Amino acid sequence: PAEPLASIGVVGGKGHVSLARKAGEIDLALVVRPGYDRFADQIAEFTKQSADFLSRLLYAFPHNQLTVMSAPFDRGLLGIGYPGLLMITDLAFIGGTGDLLDRDSFRLLVLAHEATHTYFPHQTSGRGIAAVWMSEGFAEYLGLMAVESVMGRAAFLRELDVNRRWYASVAGRDRAIGDYTVLNSGFADGVAVRYAKGSFVLHMLRFVVGTEAFQKILQTFATRFRNQSARVDDFAQVSSEVAGQDLSWFFREWIYELVLPDYVIAEATSTPVEGGFRTTVKVRNLQTGVMPVEVLFEMEGGERVLQRVEVRSGVEGTVTVTTPRPVRRVEADPDKWILQSNYANDSAQVR
């Protein structure tokens, strides 16, 4: 049987005015309440930048007309994305809130998140286990990628860290992503899992396969399943196909199971050898999960060497490098690609 449409959006209101703008090839109507237009031009530009980014990443933006409406949402609901209609909290249009919405990169994230819903779920809808993750987790991470594309890596990492802290606030009382089967399941904890942890699952997949392969995975999945519904297993199959490796273990851990690593430097030693210094590091995962982990070797003068090692739960992974100068400090997962329960024990001085 045919899948039903994910949703239909209708908007109207006597208290709003419509401001015509262009967002590249898109005819854009900003529908705002009087006095709520301080950032109207920026919202229009962010909409254009979001649509342009998604068009490059996935395929051409599906609509040539788009309405962006300021809506009286509170901080618990920042936006809703429908086909051809983005409803964004009034607070993003006026600023001065004293919170995240005062930050340009966060406002862009909100716009890009809702614009991504044009693709997920309205062009490709999730079904079955973790269907909501395939909407909200995808929208959140592709929104973050839009921030990275427009504003740079530092802005991307700043907003990503908001999600890291958000998930940390519920870690330990959450369930596996696959256990949250409908939009409102799990209440506030479930929202943190779907958005914050959900975005990090894609971030970690990007780490495992590399950025180029990750972008190809997203494009292949979006085009192959356009105007269709898809399951997590479909996305996992595309991921394995494009990456050229079996990634079933990754989705089993991060979607169907509940894991949360904690990497610690168990031992770091260095000895002089011909031509330099040989440094050996043992990394232990004190908690759960199996992931490849980058280990940083920082030499005198600040030079860096990165090596990967697979670290299993309760088991040490060992990696050795030879460097021209002594290594003074080592760190597991220095760029913090991986969700952990504790980030305070990741580094150590070398003996």
XYZ file of C-alpha atoms in Angstrom:
351
model
C 0.000 0.000 0.000
C 1.033 3.583 -0.610
C 2.574 5.476 2.305
C 0.522 8.503 3.485
C 1.940 12.004 3.255
C 3.960 12.845 6.341
C 2.010 16.063 6.970
C 0.254 18.998 5.342
C 0.816 22.576 6.490
C -1.734 25.414 6.358
C -0.994 28.906 7.665
C -2.880 32.139 7.983
C -3.416 35.048 10.316
C -4.752 38.612 10.235
C -1.959 39.922 12.453
C 0.850 39.092 10.055
C 2.324 40.891 7.076
C 4.074 39.287 4.129
C 7.501 40.467 3.003
C 8.618 39.317 -0.439
C 12.231 38.230 -0.737
C 14.367 36.189 -3.093
C 16.386 33.222 -1.823
C 18.404 32.448 -4.917
C 15.943 30.783 -7.315
C 13.314 30.488 -4.592
C 10.499 33.028 -4.268
C 10.416 33.598 -0.542
C 7.566 35.055 1.508
C 8.413 36.071 5.061
C 5.197 36.187 7.054
C 5.829 38.115 10.253
C 3.974 39.912 12.975
C 4.412 43.703 12.972
C 7.531 44.582 14.926
C 9.011 41.105 14.544
C 11.150 41.853 11.522
C 14.497 42.910 13.013
C 16.270 39.881 11.524
C 13.977 39.410 8.527
C 16.724 40.000 5.961
C 19.068 37.678 7.832
C 16.365 35.008 8.009
C 15.923 35.335 4.244
C 19.668 34.982 3.675
C 19.903 32.007 6.036
C 17.026 30.365 4.170
C 18.862 30.842 0.881
C 22.121 29.512 2.317
C 20.344 26.489 3.794
C 18.578 25.664 0.523
C 21.808 26.123 -1.436
C 23.728 23.848 0.910
C 21.075 21.118 0.855
C 20.878 21.336 -2.940
C 24.622 20.732 -3.198
C 24.646 17.974 -0.612
C 21.524 16.020 -1.646
C 19.710 17.237 -4.774
C 18.006 20.416 -5.972
C 15.715 21.979 -3.377
C 12.251 20.586 -4.198
C 10.323 23.903 -4.117
C 10.688 27.180 -5.997
C 8.341 28.933 -3.568
C 8.748 28.929 0.182
C 7.021 30.660 3.083
C 8.855 31.329 6.329
C 6.487 32.411 9.101
C 7.233 33.819 12.519
C 5.218 31.790 14.991
C 4.447 32.372 18.681
C 6.445 29.365 19.867
C 8.239 29.361 23.193
C 11.760 28.025 23.756
C 10.434 24.489 23.917
C 9.547 24.582 20.209
C 11.836 26.538 17.911
C 10.365 25.556 14.574
C 8.338 23.208 12.398
C 9.183 22.345 8.817
C 6.421 21.524 6.338
C 6.575 21.184 2.540
C 6.898 24.766 1.304
C 6.428 26.233 4.770
C 8.842 26.801 7.653
C 7.329 28.015 10.928
C 10.066 29.587 13.059
C 9.773 30.987 16.565
C 9.196 34.743 16.789
C 12.292 34.910 18.997
C 14.558 34.159 16.019
C 13.143 37.200 14.197
C 13.722 39.704 16.993
C 16.780 38.569 18.994
C 17.580 40.084 22.373
C 16.554 36.886 24.104
C 19.740 36.463 26.133
C 20.088 32.841 25.069
C 21.149 30.717 22.109
C 18.852 32.541 19.696
C 20.997 35.653 20.042
C 23.735 33.755 18.223
C 23.812 33.956 14.428
C 25.067 30.382 14.095
C 22.224 29.051 16.215
C 19.599 30.963 14.225
C 21.098 29.503 11.055
C 20.936 26.042 12.627
C 17.236 26.491 13.402
C 16.499 27.566 9.812
C 18.632 24.834 8.265
C 17.139 22.173 10.542
C 13.613 23.023 9.449
C 14.664 23.370 5.798
C 16.110 19.852 5.984
C 12.648 18.560 6.820
C 11.811 19.391 3.225
C 13.879 16.285 2.445
C 13.478 14.236 5.634
C 10.674 13.266 6.163
C 8.758 15.029 3.366
C 10.683 13.516 0.451
C 12.046 10.466 2.260
C 10.060 9.354 5.275
C 11.333 6.989 7.905
C 9.353 3.956 8.959
C 9.744 1.247 11.532
C 12.368 1.349 14.279
C 14.000 4.764 14.783
C 11.851 6.416 12.109
C 11.786 9.604 14.161
C 15.603 9.650 14.274
C 15.609 9.581 10.475
C 13.690 12.837 10.599
C 14.931 14.786 13.612
C 18.443 13.367 13.937
C 19.029 13.907 10.219
C 17.596 17.431 10.280
C 19.722 18.403 13.252
C 22.998 17.134 11.843
C 22.437 18.425 8.323
C 21.547 21.742 9.932
C 24.887 21.639 11.734
C 26.618 20.829 8.453
C 24.970 23.907 6.932
C 26.434 25.986 9.765
C 29.838 24.463 9.032
C 29.512 25.252 5.324
C 28.382 28.865 5.816
C 30.162 29.950 9.010
C 33.108 27.587 9.351
C 34.325 24.774 11.550
C 34.475 26.754 14.796
C 30.791 27.718 14.582
C 29.895 24.119 13.740
C 31.782 22.763 16.755
C 30.242 25.369 19.056
C 26.703 24.326 18.117
C 27.614 20.627 18.114
C 28.865 21.022 21.678
C 25.428 22.319 22.680
C 24.038 18.944 21.618
C 26.858 17.127 23.422
C 25.897 18.851 26.686
C 22.193 18.345 26.011
C 22.594 14.600 25.643
C 24.888 14.465 28.688
C 22.016 15.903 30.734
C 19.922 12.759 30.118
C 22.601 10.069 29.620
C 22.128 7.255 32.103
C 18.363 7.436 32.162
C 17.765 7.243 28.407
C 16.995 4.278 26.173
C 18.350 3.204 22.807
C 17.379 5.418 19.870
C 15.420 2.528 18.373
C 13.175 2.430 21.434
C 11.727 5.867 20.660
C 9.173 5.015 18.022
C 6.956 8.092 17.858
C 7.614 11.820 17.931
C 6.598 12.417 21.550
C 7.847 9.169 23.091
C 10.125 9.544 26.079
C 9.084 13.157 26.727
C 12.019 15.540 27.399
C 14.592 12.739 27.655
C 13.391 11.308 24.374
C 13.730 14.695 22.655
C 17.363 14.935 23.777
C 18.031 11.443 22.429
C 16.389 12.059 19.049
C 17.938 15.480 18.432
C 21.210 15.614 20.350
C 22.337 11.994 20.404
C 20.675 11.493 17.034
C 22.844 14.173 15.446
C 25.939 12.717 17.097
C 25.268 9.293 15.607
C 25.658 10.852 12.166
C 28.693 12.794 13.350
C 30.314 9.559 14.516
C 29.424 7.831 11.249
C 31.190 10.683 9.458
C 34.241 10.035 11.625
C 34.224 6.311 10.888
C 33.943 6.606 7.092
C 35.419 10.074 6.432
C 33.695 13.263 5.326
C 33.772 12.576 1.579
C 32.214 9.114 1.916
C 29.719 10.419 4.470
C 28.473 13.113 2.114
C 28.160 10.510 -0.646
C 26.155 8.286 1.704
C 23.676 11.086 2.378
C 23.331 11.945 -1.307
C 22.914 8.315 -2.372
C 20.339 7.596 0.322
C 18.336 10.761 -0.384
C 18.199 10.228 -4.149
C 17.603 6.464 -4.012
C 14.716 6.759 -1.584
C 13.207 10.020 -2.839
C 9.403 9.896 -2.672
C 9.641 6.664 -0.700
C 9.769 5.519 2.876
C 12.915 3.885 4.233
C 14.027 1.959 7.265
C 17.182 2.278 9.325
C 18.399 -0.918 7.693
C 18.074 0.769 4.281
C 20.291 3.623 5.454
C 22.749 1.148 6.979
C 22.891 -0.784 3.699
C 23.580 2.374 1.694
C 26.227 3.397 4.214
C 28.019 0.048 3.923
C 27.761 0.075 0.141
C 29.182 3.568 -0.310
C 31.868 3.208 2.363
C 32.967 -0.192 1.056
C 32.838 -1.780 4.508
C 30.307 -3.567 6.677
C 28.847 -0.972 9.024
C 26.134 -3.136 10.563
C 28.071 -3.101 13.852
C 27.822 0.690 13.991
C 24.046 0.812 13.613
C 23.582 -2.113 15.951
C 25.471 -0.256 18.673
C 24.172 3.271 18.219
C 20.571 2.622 17.131
C 19.482 -0.721 18.558
C 21.662 -0.916 21.665
C 22.499 1.540 24.421
C 26.236 2.148 24.603
C 28.327 5.013 25.930
C 32.138 4.717 25.965
C 34.576 6.266 28.399
C 38.125 6.376 27.053
C 41.065 6.697 29.403
C 44.805 6.674 28.810
C 45.814 3.569 30.727
C 49.531 3.904 30.006
C 51.837 6.162 27.971
C 55.560 5.452 27.737
C 58.359 6.689 25.486
C 61.896 5.451 24.835
C 64.727 6.842 22.669
C 65.399 4.860 19.492
C 67.573 5.396 16.477
C 66.201 8.401 14.613
C 63.854 9.603 17.320
C 61.538 8.417 20.067
C 59.116 5.505 20.191
C 55.958 6.232 22.173
C 53.426 3.550 23.093
C 49.952 4.347 24.380
C 47.351 2.004 25.815
C 43.772 3.257 25.619
C 41.060 1.568 27.651
C 37.293 1.895 27.315
C 35.943 1.820 30.863
C 32.343 1.630 29.698
C 30.519 0.178 26.688
C 30.749 0.152 22.921
C 33.332 -0.572 20.230
C 34.687 2.299 18.140
C 37.832 3.298 16.327
C 39.500 6.033 18.362
C 42.043 8.618 17.304
C 45.029 9.019 19.611
C 46.926 12.299 19.601
C 50.686 12.330 20.114
C 51.790 15.911 20.830
C 55.514 16.575 20.557
C 57.632 19.321 22.021
C 56.906 22.432 19.984
C 53.261 21.489 19.467
C 53.608 19.192 16.437
C 50.866 16.564 16.315
C 50.575 13.007 15.073
C 47.220 11.166 14.961
C 46.783 7.396 14.875
C 43.628 5.289 15.045
C 43.094 2.234 17.183
C 39.988 0.134 17.824
C 39.052 0.044 21.498
C 36.515 -2.465 22.790
C 34.582 -2.333 26.015
C 36.814 -3.190 28.964
C 39.773 -3.905 26.691
C 42.922 -1.938 25.966
C 43.897 -0.863 22.476
C 47.598 -0.235 21.900
C 49.155 2.139 19.382
C 52.821 3.031 18.862
C 54.454 5.830 16.871
C 58.023 6.933 16.249
C 58.603 10.674 16.203
C 61.673 12.880 15.647
C 61.146 14.675 18.962
C 59.865 13.542 22.360
C 56.105 13.227 22.817
C 55.022 15.146 25.892
C 51.259 14.610 25.898
C 48.826 12.061 24.510
C 45.045 12.230 24.255
C 42.304 9.833 23.202
C 39.737 11.275 20.801
C 41.264 14.778 20.876
C 38.638 16.255 18.545
C 35.834 14.637 20.563
C 34.155 12.902 17.645
C 32.696 10.224 19.911
C 30.026 10.530 22.577
C 31.479 9.612 25.958
C 30.288 9.504 29.538
C 33.416 11.307 30.773
C 35.763 13.614 28.886
C 37.998 14.504 31.846
C 40.287 11.460 31.726
C 41.181 11.401 28.016
C 44.726 12.829 28.198
C 47.973 12.105 30.006
C 51.572 13.233 30.174
C 54.146 10.833 28.754
C 56.722 9.232 31.056
